[in-house]
Tab-separated table of N, CA and C in Angstrom:
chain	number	residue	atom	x	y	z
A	1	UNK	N	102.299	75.437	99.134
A	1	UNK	CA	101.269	74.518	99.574
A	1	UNK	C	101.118	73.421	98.514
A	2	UNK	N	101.546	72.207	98.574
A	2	UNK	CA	101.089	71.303	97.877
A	2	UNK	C	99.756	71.075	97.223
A	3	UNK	N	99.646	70.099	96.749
A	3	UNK	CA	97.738	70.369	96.350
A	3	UNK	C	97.115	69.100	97.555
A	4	UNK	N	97.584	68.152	98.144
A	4	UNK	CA	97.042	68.037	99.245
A	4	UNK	C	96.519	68.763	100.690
A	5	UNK	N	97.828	69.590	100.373
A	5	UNK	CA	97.719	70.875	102.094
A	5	UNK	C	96.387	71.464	101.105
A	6	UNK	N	96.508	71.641	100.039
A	6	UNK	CA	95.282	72.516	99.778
A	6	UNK	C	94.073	72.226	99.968
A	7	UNK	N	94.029	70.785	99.631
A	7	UNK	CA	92.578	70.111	99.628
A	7	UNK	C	92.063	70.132	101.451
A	8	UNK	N	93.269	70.215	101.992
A	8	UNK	CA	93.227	69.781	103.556
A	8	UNK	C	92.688	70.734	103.904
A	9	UNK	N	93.578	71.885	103.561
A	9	UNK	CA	93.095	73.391	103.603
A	9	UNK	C	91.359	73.593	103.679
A	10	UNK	N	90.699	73.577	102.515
A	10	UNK	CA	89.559	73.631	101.917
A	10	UNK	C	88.983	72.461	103.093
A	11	UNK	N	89.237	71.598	103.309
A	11	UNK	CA	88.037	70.396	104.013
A	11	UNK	C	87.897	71.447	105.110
A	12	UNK	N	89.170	71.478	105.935
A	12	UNK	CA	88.748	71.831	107.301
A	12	UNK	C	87.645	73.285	107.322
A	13	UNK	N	87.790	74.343	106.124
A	13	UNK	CA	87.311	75.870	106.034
A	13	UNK	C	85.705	74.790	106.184
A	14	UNK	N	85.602	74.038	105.414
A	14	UNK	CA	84.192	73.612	104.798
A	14	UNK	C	83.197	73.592	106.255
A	15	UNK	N	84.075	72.468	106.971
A	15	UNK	CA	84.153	71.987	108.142
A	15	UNK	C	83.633	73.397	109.049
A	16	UNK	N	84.621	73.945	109.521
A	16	UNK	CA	84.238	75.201	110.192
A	16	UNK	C	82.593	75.935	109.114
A	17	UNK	N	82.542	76.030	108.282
A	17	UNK	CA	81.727	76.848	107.605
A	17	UNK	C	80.346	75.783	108.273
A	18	UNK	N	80.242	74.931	107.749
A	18	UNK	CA	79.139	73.515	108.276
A	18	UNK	C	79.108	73.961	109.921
A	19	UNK	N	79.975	73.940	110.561
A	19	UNK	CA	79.672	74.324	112.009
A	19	UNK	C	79.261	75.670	112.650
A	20	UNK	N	79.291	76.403	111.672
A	20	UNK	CA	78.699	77.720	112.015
A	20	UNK	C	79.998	78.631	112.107
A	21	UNK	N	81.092	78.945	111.846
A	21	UNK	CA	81.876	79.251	111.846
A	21	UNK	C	82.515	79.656	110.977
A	22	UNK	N	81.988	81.079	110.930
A	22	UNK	CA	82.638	81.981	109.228
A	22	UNK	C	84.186	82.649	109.452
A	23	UNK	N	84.673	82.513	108.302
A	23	UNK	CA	85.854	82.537	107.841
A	23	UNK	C	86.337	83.859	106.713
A	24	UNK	N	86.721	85.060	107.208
A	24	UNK	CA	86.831	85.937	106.233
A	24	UNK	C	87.877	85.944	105.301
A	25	UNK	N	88.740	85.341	105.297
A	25	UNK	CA	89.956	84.929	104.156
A	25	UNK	C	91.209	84.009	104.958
A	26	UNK	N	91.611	83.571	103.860
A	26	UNK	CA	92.858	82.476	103.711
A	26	UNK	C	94.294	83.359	103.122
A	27	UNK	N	95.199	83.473	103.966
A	27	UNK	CA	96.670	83.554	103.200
A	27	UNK	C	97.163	82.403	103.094
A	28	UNK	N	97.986	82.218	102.466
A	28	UNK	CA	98.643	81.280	102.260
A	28	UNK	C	100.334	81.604	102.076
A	29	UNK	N	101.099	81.076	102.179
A	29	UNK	CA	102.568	81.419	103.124
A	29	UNK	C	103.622	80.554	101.393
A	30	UNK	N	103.895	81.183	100.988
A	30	UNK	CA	104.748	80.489	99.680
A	30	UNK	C	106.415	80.729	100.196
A	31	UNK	N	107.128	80.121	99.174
A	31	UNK	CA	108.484	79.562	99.324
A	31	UNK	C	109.150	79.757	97.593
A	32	UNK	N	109.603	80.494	97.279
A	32	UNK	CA	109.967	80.828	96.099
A	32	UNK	C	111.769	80.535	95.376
A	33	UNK	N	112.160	79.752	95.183
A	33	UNK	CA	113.346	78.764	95.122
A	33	UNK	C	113.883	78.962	96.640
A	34	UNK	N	113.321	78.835	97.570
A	34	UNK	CA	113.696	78.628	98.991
A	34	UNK	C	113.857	79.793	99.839
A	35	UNK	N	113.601	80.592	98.970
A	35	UNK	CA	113.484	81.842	99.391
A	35	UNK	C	111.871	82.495	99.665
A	36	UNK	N	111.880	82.826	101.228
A	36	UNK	CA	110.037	83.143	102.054
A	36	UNK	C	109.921	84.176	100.732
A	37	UNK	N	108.224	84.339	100.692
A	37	UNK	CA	107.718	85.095	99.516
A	37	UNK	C	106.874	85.642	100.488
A	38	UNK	N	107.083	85.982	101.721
A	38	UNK	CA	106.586	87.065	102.741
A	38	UNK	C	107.399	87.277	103.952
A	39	UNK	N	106.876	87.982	104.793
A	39	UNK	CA	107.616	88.823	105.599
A	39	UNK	C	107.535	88.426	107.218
A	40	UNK	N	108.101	87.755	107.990
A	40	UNK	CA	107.732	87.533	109.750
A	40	UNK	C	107.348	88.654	110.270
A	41	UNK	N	106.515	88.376	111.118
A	41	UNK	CA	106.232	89.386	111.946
A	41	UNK	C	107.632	89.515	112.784
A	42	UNK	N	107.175	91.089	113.942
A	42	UNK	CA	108.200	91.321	114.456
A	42	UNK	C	108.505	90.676	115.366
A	43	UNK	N	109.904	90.330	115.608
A	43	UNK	CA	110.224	89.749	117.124
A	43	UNK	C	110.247	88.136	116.006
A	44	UNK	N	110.427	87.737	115.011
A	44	UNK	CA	110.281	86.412	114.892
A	44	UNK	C	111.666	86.189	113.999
């Protein structure tokens, strides 16, 4: 995630939070010399 996707990230949670709309956690999906640093679900 860049530090823009992040900031983007954070506005929109804010956004939802301001609208009444709670949020129990954030993953976030990394890329580690191009190699996924998690796992697809099945079937993907």
């Amino acid at each position: 995630c860049t530090e823009a996707g992040a900031g983007m990230v954070g506005r929109l949670l804010q956004r939802l939070h301001d609208g009444g709309l709670p949020f129990i956690k954030v993953e976030n999906l990394y890329d580690f010399d191009g190699e996924r640093g998690y796992s697809l679900a099945q079937g993907q």
